[in-house]
Amino acid sequence: MATIGLIGSGTIGGTLARLAVDHGHRVVLSNSRGPGTLGDLVAELGPDARADTAEGAAAAGDVVVVTIPLGNYRQVPVEPLRGKVVVDTNNYYPQRDGRIAELDDGTTTSSELLQAHLPESRVVKAFNHIQAGHLADHGTPAGTPGRRALAVAGDDDEARAVVAALVEGFGFDVVDLGPLAEGWRVQPGTPGYGPELDAEGLRRAAAEAHRSRDTA
Ligand SMILES: NC(=O)c1ccc[n+]([C@@H]2O[C@H](COP(=O)([O-])OP(=O)(O)OC[C@H]3O[C@@H](n4cnc5c(N)ncnc54)[C@H](OP(=O)(O)O)[C@@H]3O)[C@@H](O)[C@H]2O)c1
């Protein structure tokens, strides 16, 4: 049993929290408004869930998921995440997040921005290219024909393996994209973003992706 900290407990964070509890983990939820606003979700998840501040969730988690509107990434607490595996589900939607020049000009990618903000954490991009509803419903046992696959990308091999084990445990094959800089291959606007693909299909989609201003 691990403790999963969540910075952001909305559509995707809440779904990941449910999956984590269903798979025997503890969760510590947080949001921007404070733990007092998360009572309903904590009650629904049961005794393995509690709410805290973002700093508290970051400190409590063995693995911490950052799942917030990307535009707020600079608000993610740095110090309590030092040395930790940080899962990044975030995507860049300029209409929601505001324009981010380094993403618009392709200088970097959204997960590398989070990694730069958390220089001593081990950021792994995961769960960004699947809708929350599908994440909740599409998991199947290993070996199921056509099993849906999800990508992971990150610079630290051990961290990528930790997150891959979570993805696998939640019912999905894993496609390892390698370093964080390759994460753009499953960003909005790429063929791997959204559709239900098995491992072979997702590998092909990632290989065929073209980088553009909208896929940073
Ligand atoms: N929805 C999906 O199906 C899906 C799938 C894959 C990836 N994503 C990506 O994952 C991220 C989260 O998406 P979502 O749909 O879950 O968003 P959402 O439903 O709007 O939830 C966002 C959560 O982040 C919290 N938050 C915002 N700023 C924060 C901060 N500074 N510190 C701590 N918590 C903060 C919000 O708390 P408050 O409510 O208190 O502000 C809320 O709990 C986005 O980048 C999105 O593009 C979404």
PDB file of C-alpha atoms and ligand atoms in Angstrom:
ATOM      1  CA  MET A   1       0.000   0.000   0.000  1.00  0.00           C
ATOM      2  CA  ALA A   2       1.327   3.405  -0.963  1.00  0.00           C
ATOM      3  CA  THR A   3       0.100   6.879  -0.124  1.00  0.00           C
ATOM      4  CA  ILE A   4      -0.813   8.874  -3.209  1.00  0.00           C
ATOM      5  CA  GLY A   5      -0.927  12.637  -2.723  1.00  0.00           C
ATOM      6  CA  LEU A   6      -3.124  14.621  -5.061  1.00  0.00           C
ATOM      7  CA  ILE A   7      -2.565  18.249  -5.891  1.00  0.00           C
ATOM      8  CA  GLY A   8      -5.863  18.880  -7.606  1.00  0.00           C
ATOM      9  CA  SER A   9      -8.919  16.752  -6.877  1.00  0.00           C
ATOM     10  CA  GLY A  10     -11.216  17.629  -9.759  1.00  0.00           C
ATOM     11  CA  THR A  11     -12.356  15.489 -12.672  1.00  0.00           C
ATOM     12  CA  ILE A  12      -9.145  13.589 -13.243  1.00  0.00           C
ATOM     13  CA  GLY A  13      -7.728  13.881  -9.723  1.00  0.00           C
ATOM     14  CA  GLY A  14     -10.957  12.548  -8.231  1.00  0.00           C
ATOM     15  CA  THR A  15     -10.949   9.659 -10.704  1.00  0.00           C
ATOM     16  CA  LEU A  16      -7.349   8.769  -9.900  1.00  0.00           C
ATOM     17  CA  ALA A  17      -8.125   8.973  -6.186  1.00  0.00           C
ATOM     18  CA  ARG A  18     -11.018   6.506  -6.611  1.00  0.00           C
ATOM     19  CA  LEU A  19      -8.838   4.118  -8.603  1.00  0.00           C
ATOM     20  CA  ALA A  20      -6.062   4.381  -6.038  1.00  0.00           C
ATOM     21  CA  VAL A  21      -8.378   3.594  -3.118  1.00  0.00           C
ATOM     22  CA  ASP A  22     -10.012   0.763  -5.080  1.00  0.00           C
ATOM     23  CA  HIS A  23      -6.534  -0.696  -5.610  1.00  0.00           C
ATOM     24  CA  GLY A  24      -5.599  -0.599  -1.949  1.00  0.00           C
ATOM     25  CA  HIS A  25      -3.742   2.696  -1.678  1.00  0.00           C
ATOM     26  CA  ARG A  26      -4.257   5.601   0.709  1.00  0.00           C
ATOM     27  CA  VAL A  27      -4.923   9.030  -0.776  1.00  0.00           C
ATOM     28  CA  VAL A  28      -4.430  12.559   0.493  1.00  0.00           C
ATOM     29  CA  LEU A  29      -6.487  15.029  -1.532  1.00  0.00           C
ATOM     30  CA  SER A  30      -5.985  18.743  -1.970  1.00  0.00           C
ATOM     31  CA  ASN A  31      -7.297  21.577  -4.084  1.00  0.00           C
ATOM     32  CA  SER A  32      -6.947  25.346  -4.289  1.00  0.00           C
ATOM     33  CA  ARG A  33      -9.771  26.184  -1.859  1.00  0.00           C
ATOM     34  CA  GLY A  34      -8.664  24.166   1.145  1.00  0.00           C
ATOM     35  CA  PRO A  35      -9.364  20.754   2.684  1.00  0.00           C
ATOM     36  CA  GLY A  36     -12.698  21.844   4.142  1.00  0.00           C
ATOM     37  CA  THR A  37     -14.150  21.875   0.609  1.00  0.00           C
ATOM     38  CA  LEU A  38     -13.267  18.220  -0.048  1.00  0.00           C
ATOM     39  CA  GLY A  39     -15.492  16.629   2.599  1.00  0.00           C
ATOM     40  CA  ASP A  40     -17.924  15.002   0.173  1.00  0.00           C
ATOM     41  CA  LEU A  41     -15.184  13.325  -1.840  1.00  0.00           C
ATOM     42  CA  VAL A  42     -13.354  12.170   1.298  1.00  0.00           C
ATOM     43  CA  ALA A  43     -16.600  10.710   2.645  1.00  0.00           C
ATOM     44  CA  GLU A  44     -17.258   8.929  -0.644  1.00  0.00           C
ATOM     45  CA  LEU A  45     -13.745   7.451  -0.749  1.00  0.00           C
ATOM     46  CA  GLY A  46     -13.852   6.210   2.829  1.00  0.00           C
ATOM     47  CA  PRO A  47     -11.270   5.660   5.554  1.00  0.00           C
ATOM     48  CA  ASP A  48      -8.262   5.468   3.225  1.00  0.00           C
ATOM     49  CA  ALA A  49      -8.814   9.069   2.108  1.00  0.00           C
ATOM     50  CA  ARG A  50      -8.244  12.378   3.824  1.00  0.00           C
ATOM     51  CA  ALA A  51      -7.894  15.971   2.710  1.00  0.00           C
ATOM     52  CA  ASP A  52      -5.088  18.399   3.418  1.00  0.00           C
ATOM     53  CA  THR A  53      -3.526  21.508   1.987  1.00  0.00           C
ATOM     54  CA  ALA A  54      -1.503  21.144  -1.210  1.00  0.00           C
ATOM     55  CA  GLU A  55       1.660  21.296   0.919  1.00  0.00           C
ATOM     56  CA  GLY A  56       0.253  18.581   3.190  1.00  0.00           C
ATOM     57  CA  ALA A  57      -0.716  16.308   0.299  1.00  0.00           C
ATOM     58  CA  ALA A  58       2.709  16.826  -1.247  1.00  0.00           C
ATOM     59  CA  ALA A  59       4.431  15.961   2.018  1.00  0.00           C
ATOM     60  CA  ALA A  60       2.263  12.902   2.689  1.00  0.00           C
ATOM     61  CA  GLY A  61       2.503  11.231  -0.705  1.00  0.00           C
ATOM     62  CA  ASP A  62       4.971   8.507  -1.599  1.00  0.00           C
ATOM     63  CA  VAL A  63       3.895   9.437  -5.107  1.00  0.00           C
ATOM     64  CA  VAL A  64       2.225  12.797  -5.755  1.00  0.00           C
ATOM     65  CA  VAL A  65      -0.055  13.546  -8.690  1.00  0.00           C
ATOM     66  CA  VAL A  66      -0.229  17.105  -9.998  1.00  0.00           C
ATOM     67  CA  THR A  67      -3.557  17.404 -11.759  1.00  0.00           C
ATOM     68  CA  ILE A  68      -4.540  21.056 -12.022  1.00  0.00           C
ATOM     69  CA  PRO A  69      -5.074  23.561 -14.824  1.00  0.00           C
ATOM     70  CA  LEU A  70      -1.560  23.948 -16.245  1.00  0.00           C
ATOM     71  CA  GLY A  71      -1.704  27.729 -15.935  1.00  0.00           C
ATOM     72  CA  ASN A  72      -1.415  27.287 -12.141  1.00  0.00           C
ATOM     73  CA  TYR A  73       1.693  25.108 -12.196  1.00  0.00           C
ATOM     74  CA  ARG A  74       3.876  27.700 -10.463  1.00  0.00           C
ATOM     75  CA  GLN A  75       1.641  27.354  -7.381  1.00  0.00           C
ATOM     76  CA  VAL A  76       2.660  23.707  -6.885  1.00  0.00           C
ATOM     77  CA  PRO A  77       4.717  23.513  -3.674  1.00  0.00           C
ATOM     78  CA  VAL A  78       8.376  22.805  -4.413  1.00  0.00           C
ATOM     79  CA  GLU A  79      10.000  21.924  -1.113  1.00  0.00           C
ATOM     80  CA  PRO A  80       7.768  19.014   0.032  1.00  0.00           C
ATOM     81  CA  LEU A  81       8.105  17.378  -3.394  1.00  0.00           C
ATOM     82  CA  ARG A  82      11.901  17.305  -3.302  1.00  0.00           C
ATOM     83  CA  GLY A  83      13.158  13.828  -4.320  1.00  0.00           C
ATOM     84  CA  LYS A  84       9.639  12.504  -4.933  1.00  0.00           C
ATOM     85  CA  VAL A  85       8.013  10.854  -7.914  1.00  0.00           C
ATOM     86  CA  VAL A  86       5.534  13.411  -9.300  1.00  0.00           C
ATOM     87  CA  VAL A  87       2.912  12.319 -11.822  1.00  0.00           C
ATOM     88  CA  ASP A  88       1.906  15.068 -14.251  1.00  0.00           C
ATOM     89  CA  THR A  89      -1.527  14.710 -15.892  1.00  0.00           C
ATOM     90  CA  ASN A  90      -1.635  18.286 -17.110  1.00  0.00           C
ATOM     91  CA  ASN A  91      -2.328  19.495 -20.616  1.00  0.00           C
ATOM     92  CA  TYR A  92      -1.936  22.912 -22.166  1.00  0.00           C
ATOM     93  CA  TYR A  93      -5.159  24.588 -23.229  1.00  0.00           C
ATOM     94  CA  PRO A  94      -4.330  28.247 -23.918  1.00  0.00           C
ATOM     95  CA  GLN A  95      -7.975  29.311 -23.717  1.00  0.00           C
ATOM     96  CA  ARG A  96      -8.040  28.003 -20.125  1.00  0.00           C
ATOM     97  CA  ASP A  97      -4.406  28.402 -19.070  1.00  0.00           C
ATOM     98  CA  GLY A  98      -3.470  31.646 -20.801  1.00  0.00           C
ATOM     99  CA  ARG A  99      -0.707  31.841 -23.378  1.00  0.00           C
ATOM    100  CA  ILE A 100       2.622  30.344 -22.267  1.00  0.00           C
ATOM    101  CA  ALA A 101       5.276  31.625 -24.655  1.00  0.00           C
ATOM    102  CA  GLU A 102       7.728  28.694 -24.264  1.00  0.00           C
ATOM    103  CA  LEU A 103       4.964  26.272 -25.219  1.00  0.00           C
ATOM    104  CA  ASP A 104       3.668  28.389 -28.081  1.00  0.00           C
ATOM    105  CA  ASP A 105       7.116  28.641 -29.644  1.00  0.00           C
ATOM    106  CA  GLY A 106       7.951  24.971 -29.004  1.00  0.00           C
ATOM    107  CA  THR A 107      10.976  25.740 -26.784  1.00  0.00           C
ATOM    108  CA  THR A 108       9.774  23.234 -24.210  1.00  0.00           C
ATOM    109  CA  THR A 109       6.829  21.008 -23.286  1.00  0.00           C
ATOM    110  CA  SER A 110       4.280  21.310 -20.509  1.00  0.00           C
ATOM    111  CA  SER A 111       5.765  18.474 -18.433  1.00  0.00           C
ATOM    112  CA  GLU A 112       9.258  19.931 -18.785  1.00  0.00           C
ATOM    113  CA  LEU A 113       7.877  23.219 -17.450  1.00  0.00           C
ATOM    114  CA  LEU A 114       6.620  21.402 -14.356  1.00  0.00           C
ATOM    115  CA  GLN A 115       9.965  19.591 -14.048  1.00  0.00           C
ATOM    116  CA  ALA A 116      11.794  22.937 -14.241  1.00  0.00           C
ATOM    117  CA  HIS A 117       9.548  24.245 -11.455  1.00  0.00           C
ATOM    118  CA  LEU A 118      10.327  21.090  -9.403  1.00  0.00           C
ATOM    119  CA  PRO A 119      14.026  20.623 -10.221  1.00  0.00           C
ATOM    120  CA  GLU A 120      14.662  18.082  -7.481  1.00  0.00           C
ATOM    121  CA  SER A 121      11.531  16.003  -8.108  1.00  0.00           C
ATOM    122  CA  ARG A 122      11.198  13.186 -10.608  1.00  0.00           C
ATOM    123  CA  VAL A 123       8.358  14.159 -12.916  1.00  0.00           C
ATOM    124  CA  VAL A 124       6.612  11.490 -14.978  1.00  0.00           C
ATOM    125  CA  LYS A 125       3.973  12.393 -17.531  1.00  0.00           C
ATOM    126  CA  ALA A 126       1.022   9.989 -17.353  1.00  0.00           C
ATOM    127  CA  PHE A 127      -2.780   9.832 -17.564  1.00  0.00           C
ATOM    128  CA  ASN A 128      -2.892  13.019 -19.676  1.00  0.00           C
ATOM    129  CA  HIS A 129      -4.258  11.551 -22.906  1.00  0.00           C
ATOM    130  CA  ILE A 130      -7.294   9.685 -21.577  1.00  0.00           C
ATOM    131  CA  GLN A 131     -10.647  11.163 -20.539  1.00  0.00           C
ATOM    132  CA  ALA A 132     -11.433  10.761 -16.850  1.00  0.00           C
ATOM    133  CA  GLY A 133     -14.542   8.681 -17.580  1.00  0.00           C
ATOM    134  CA  HIS A 134     -12.529   6.289 -19.706  1.00  0.00           C
ATOM    135  CA  LEU A 135      -9.812   6.077 -17.076  1.00  0.00           C
ATOM    136  CA  ALA A 136     -12.472   4.948 -14.628  1.00  0.00           C
ATOM    137  CA  ASP A 137     -14.095   2.433 -16.985  1.00  0.00           C
ATOM    138  CA  HIS A 138     -11.607   1.129 -19.539  1.00  0.00           C
ATOM    139  CA  GLY A 139      -9.180  -0.762 -17.313  1.00  0.00           C
ATOM    140  CA  THR A 140      -9.000  -4.516 -17.922  1.00  0.00           C
ATOM    141  CA  PRO A 141      -6.805  -7.362 -16.632  1.00  0.00           C
ATOM    142  CA  ALA A 142      -3.359  -7.871 -18.156  1.00  0.00           C
ATOM    143  CA  GLY A 143      -3.519 -10.069 -21.221  1.00  0.00           C
ATOM    144  CA  THR A 144      -7.024  -8.952 -22.281  1.00  0.00           C
ATOM    145  CA  PRO A 145      -7.010  -8.797 -26.110  1.00  0.00           C
ATOM    146  CA  GLY A 146      -6.907  -5.179 -27.312  1.00  0.00           C
ATOM    147  CA  ARG A 147      -6.216  -3.909 -23.787  1.00  0.00           C
ATOM    148  CA  ARG A 148      -6.040  -0.132 -23.796  1.00  0.00           C
ATOM    149  CA  ALA A 149      -2.573   1.365 -23.379  1.00  0.00           C
ATOM    150  CA  LEU A 150      -1.385   4.570 -21.733  1.00  0.00           C
ATOM    151  CA  ALA A 151       1.922   6.341 -22.191  1.00  0.00           C
ATOM    152  CA  VAL A 152       4.500   7.335 -19.599  1.00  0.00           C
ATOM    153  CA  ALA A 153       7.446   9.692 -20.119  1.00  0.00           C
ATOM    154  CA  GLY A 154      10.059  10.813 -17.637  1.00  0.00           C
ATOM    155  CA  ASP A 155      13.794  11.265 -17.238  1.00  0.00           C
ATOM    156  CA  ASP A 156      14.251   9.025 -14.190  1.00  0.00           C
ATOM    157  CA  ASP A 157      14.055   5.307 -14.998  1.00  0.00           C
ATOM    158  CA  GLU A 158      13.001   4.270 -11.503  1.00  0.00           C
ATOM    159  CA  ALA A 159      10.286   6.930 -11.329  1.00  0.00           C
ATOM    160  CA  ARG A 160       8.972   5.880 -14.746  1.00  0.00           C
ATOM    161  CA  ALA A 161       8.834   2.272 -13.499  1.00  0.00           C
ATOM    162  CA  VAL A 162       6.923   3.298 -10.352  1.00  0.00           C
ATOM    163  CA  VAL A 163       4.331   5.146 -12.423  1.00  0.00           C
ATOM    164  CA  ALA A 164       4.186   2.372 -15.034  1.00  0.00           C
ATOM    165  CA  ALA A 165       3.302  -0.063 -12.218  1.00  0.00           C
ATOM    166  CA  LEU A 166       0.429   2.230 -11.173  1.00  0.00           C
ATOM    167  CA  VAL A 167      -0.846   2.466 -14.764  1.00  0.00           C
ATOM    168  CA  GLU A 168      -0.633  -1.307 -15.128  1.00  0.00           C
ATOM    169  CA  GLY A 169      -2.330  -1.824 -11.770  1.00  0.00           C
ATOM    170  CA  PHE A 170      -5.214   0.416 -12.842  1.00  0.00           C
ATOM    171  CA  GLY A 171      -5.813  -1.883 -15.823  1.00  0.00           C
ATOM    172  CA  PHE A 172      -3.819  -0.507 -18.743  1.00  0.00           C
ATOM    173  CA  ASP A 173      -0.827  -1.604 -20.791  1.00  0.00           C
ATOM    174  CA  VAL A 174       2.078   0.826 -20.669  1.00  0.00           C
ATOM    175  CA  VAL A 175       3.853   2.467 -23.591  1.00  0.00           C
ATOM    176  CA  ASP A 176       7.159   3.878 -22.403  1.00  0.00           C
ATOM    177  CA  LEU A 177       7.995   7.001 -24.399  1.00  0.00           C
ATOM    178  CA  GLY A 178      11.342   7.465 -22.633  1.00  0.00           C
ATOM    179  CA  PRO A 179      12.460  10.945 -21.549  1.00  0.00           C
ATOM    180  CA  LEU A 180      10.093  13.718 -20.510  1.00  0.00           C
ATOM    181  CA  ALA A 181      10.933  15.664 -23.670  1.00  0.00           C
ATOM    182  CA  GLU A 182       9.133  12.936 -25.650  1.00  0.00           C
ATOM    183  CA  GLY A 183       5.860  13.558 -23.799  1.00  0.00           C
ATOM    184  CA  TRP A 184       4.646  15.929 -26.532  1.00  0.00           C
ATOM    185  CA  ARG A 185       3.887  12.803 -28.573  1.00  0.00           C
ATOM    186  CA  VAL A 186       0.655  12.317 -26.584  1.00  0.00           C
ATOM    187  CA  GLN A 187      -0.250  15.974 -26.105  1.00  0.00           C
ATOM    188  CA  PRO A 188      -3.470  17.609 -27.391  1.00  0.00           C
ATOM    189  CA  GLY A 189      -3.558  17.607 -31.164  1.00  0.00           C
ATOM    190  CA  THR A 190      -1.588  14.377 -31.638  1.00  0.00           C
ATOM    191  CA  PRO A 191      -3.114  11.119 -32.916  1.00  0.00           C
ATOM    192  CA  GLY A 192      -2.514   9.403 -29.565  1.00  0.00           C
ATOM    193  CA  TYR A 193      -4.471  12.008 -27.587  1.00  0.00           C
ATOM    194  CA  GLY A 194      -7.916  10.646 -26.796  1.00  0.00           C
ATOM    195  CA  PRO A 195      -8.562   7.565 -28.910  1.00  0.00           C
ATOM    196  CA  GLU A 196      -8.805   4.098 -27.424  1.00  0.00           C
ATOM    197  CA  LEU A 197      -5.611   2.422 -28.592  1.00  0.00           C
ATOM    198  CA  ASP A 198      -3.844  -0.737 -27.557  1.00  0.00           C
ATOM    199  CA  ALA A 199      -0.076  -0.728 -27.051  1.00  0.00           C
ATOM    200  CA  GLU A 200       0.741  -1.303 -30.695  1.00  0.00           C
ATOM    201  CA  GLY A 201      -1.700   1.389 -31.811  1.00  0.00           C
ATOM    202  CA  LEU A 202      -0.430   3.897 -29.269  1.00  0.00           C
ATOM    203  CA  ARG A 203       3.213   3.231 -30.197  1.00  0.00           C
ATOM    204  CA  ARG A 204       2.334   3.822 -33.837  1.00  0.00           C
ATOM    205  CA  ALA A 205       0.383   6.993 -33.024  1.00  0.00           C
ATOM    206  CA  ALA A 206       3.274   8.335 -30.936  1.00  0.00           C
ATOM    207  CA  ALA A 207       5.756   7.590 -33.717  1.00  0.00           C
ATOM    208  CA  GLU A 208       3.567   9.318 -36.304  1.00  0.00           C
ATOM    209  CA  ALA A 209       2.937  12.441 -34.194  1.00  0.00           C
ATOM    210  CA  HIS A 210       4.086  15.741 -35.637  1.00  0.00           C
ATOM    211  CA  ARG A 211       5.173  18.522 -33.376  1.00  0.00           C
ATOM    212  CA  SER A 212       3.333  21.774 -33.841  1.00  0.00           C
ATOM    213  CA  ARG A 213       2.606  24.920 -31.889  1.00  0.00           C
ATOM    214  CA  ASP A 214      -0.405  23.194 -30.379  1.00  0.00           C
ATOM    215  CA  THR A 215       1.337  20.030 -29.219  1.00  0.00           C
ATOM    216  CA  ALA A 216       3.776  21.474 -26.745  1.00  0.00           C
TER     217      ALA A 216
HETATM  218  N1  LIG B   1     -10.741  15.938 -17.298  1.00  0.00           N
HETATM  219  C1  LIG B   1     -10.085  15.010 -17.989  1.00  0.00           C
HETATM  220  O1  LIG B   1     -10.688  14.048 -18.499  1.00  0.00           O
HETATM  221  C2  LIG B   1      -8.587  15.116 -18.140  1.00  0.00           C
HETATM  222  C3  LIG B   1      -7.920  14.021 -18.677  1.00  0.00           C
HETATM  223  C4  LIG B   1      -6.537  14.055 -18.761  1.00  0.00           C
HETATM  224  C5  LIG B   1      -5.827  15.174 -18.365  1.00  0.00           C
HETATM  225  N2  LIG B   1      -6.499  16.261 -17.879  1.00  0.00           N
HETATM  226  C6  LIG B   1      -5.691  17.423 -17.439  1.00  0.00           C
HETATM  227  O2  LIG B   1      -5.493  17.245 -16.042  1.00  0.00           O
HETATM  228  C7  LIG B   1      -5.550  18.524 -15.382  1.00  0.00           C
HETATM  229  C8  LIG B   1      -6.715  18.534 -14.415  1.00  0.00           C
HETATM  230  O3  LIG B   1      -7.901  18.417 -15.179  1.00  0.00           O
HETATM  231  P1  LIG B   1      -9.349  18.260 -14.504  1.00  0.00           P
HETATM  232  O4  LIG B   1     -10.286  18.025 -15.622  1.00  0.00           O
HETATM  233  O5  LIG B   1      -9.295  17.308 -13.380  1.00  0.00           O
HETATM  234  O6  LIG B   1      -9.578  19.741 -13.943  1.00  0.00           O
HETATM  235  P2  LIG B   1     -10.707  20.224 -12.927  1.00  0.00           P
HETATM  236  O7  LIG B   1     -11.834  19.262 -12.881  1.00  0.00           O
HETATM  237  O8  LIG B   1     -10.965  21.643 -13.248  1.00  0.00           O
HETATM  238  O9  LIG B   1      -9.967  20.142 -11.502  1.00  0.00           O
HETATM  239  C9  LIG B   1      -8.854  20.936 -11.234  1.00  0.00           C
HETATM  240  C10 LIG B   1      -8.449  20.703  -9.803  1.00  0.00           C
HETATM  241  O10 LIG B   1      -7.226  21.421  -9.570  1.00  0.00           O
HETATM  242  C11 LIG B   1      -7.385  22.157  -8.374  1.00  0.00           C
HETATM  243  N3  LIG B   1      -6.453  23.274  -8.380  1.00  0.00           N
HETATM  244  C12 LIG B   1      -6.417  24.350  -9.205  1.00  0.00           C
HETATM  245  N4  LIG B   1      -5.375  25.123  -8.906  1.00  0.00           N
HETATM  246  C13 LIG B   1      -4.749  24.533  -7.859  1.00  0.00           C
HETATM  247  C14 LIG B   1      -3.626  24.869  -7.094  1.00  0.00           C
HETATM  248  N5  LIG B   1      -2.914  25.968  -7.358  1.00  0.00           N
HETATM  249  N6  LIG B   1      -3.256  24.050  -6.082  1.00  0.00           N
HETATM  250  C15 LIG B   1      -3.979  22.933  -5.794  1.00  0.00           C
HETATM  251  N7  LIG B   1      -5.055  22.555  -6.500  1.00  0.00           N
HETATM  252  C16 LIG B   1      -5.429  23.350  -7.521  1.00  0.00           C
HETATM  253  C17 LIG B   1      -8.836  22.561  -8.348  1.00  0.00           C
HETATM  254  O11 LIG B   1      -9.201  22.963  -7.061  1.00  0.00           O
HETATM  255  P3  LIG B   1     -10.350  24.075  -6.825  1.00  0.00           P
HETATM  256  O12 LIG B   1     -11.586  23.464  -7.385  1.00  0.00           O
HETATM  257  O13 LIG B   1     -10.368  24.239  -5.352  1.00  0.00           O
HETATM  258  O14 LIG B   1      -9.889  25.299  -7.573  1.00  0.00           O
HETATM  259  C18 LIG B   1      -9.465  21.240  -8.775  1.00  0.00           C
HETATM  260  O15 LIG B   1      -9.522  20.343  -7.691  1.00  0.00           O
HETATM  261  C19 LIG B   1      -5.682  19.572 -16.488  1.00  0.00           C
HETATM  262  O16 LIG B   1      -4.400  20.058 -16.829  1.00  0.00           O
HETATM  263  C20 LIG B   1      -6.314  18.783 -17.632  1.00  0.00           C
HETATM  264  O17 LIG B   1      -6.036  19.356 -18.891  1.00  0.00           O
HETATM  265  C21 LIG B   1      -7.875  16.261 -17.746  1.00  0.00           C
END
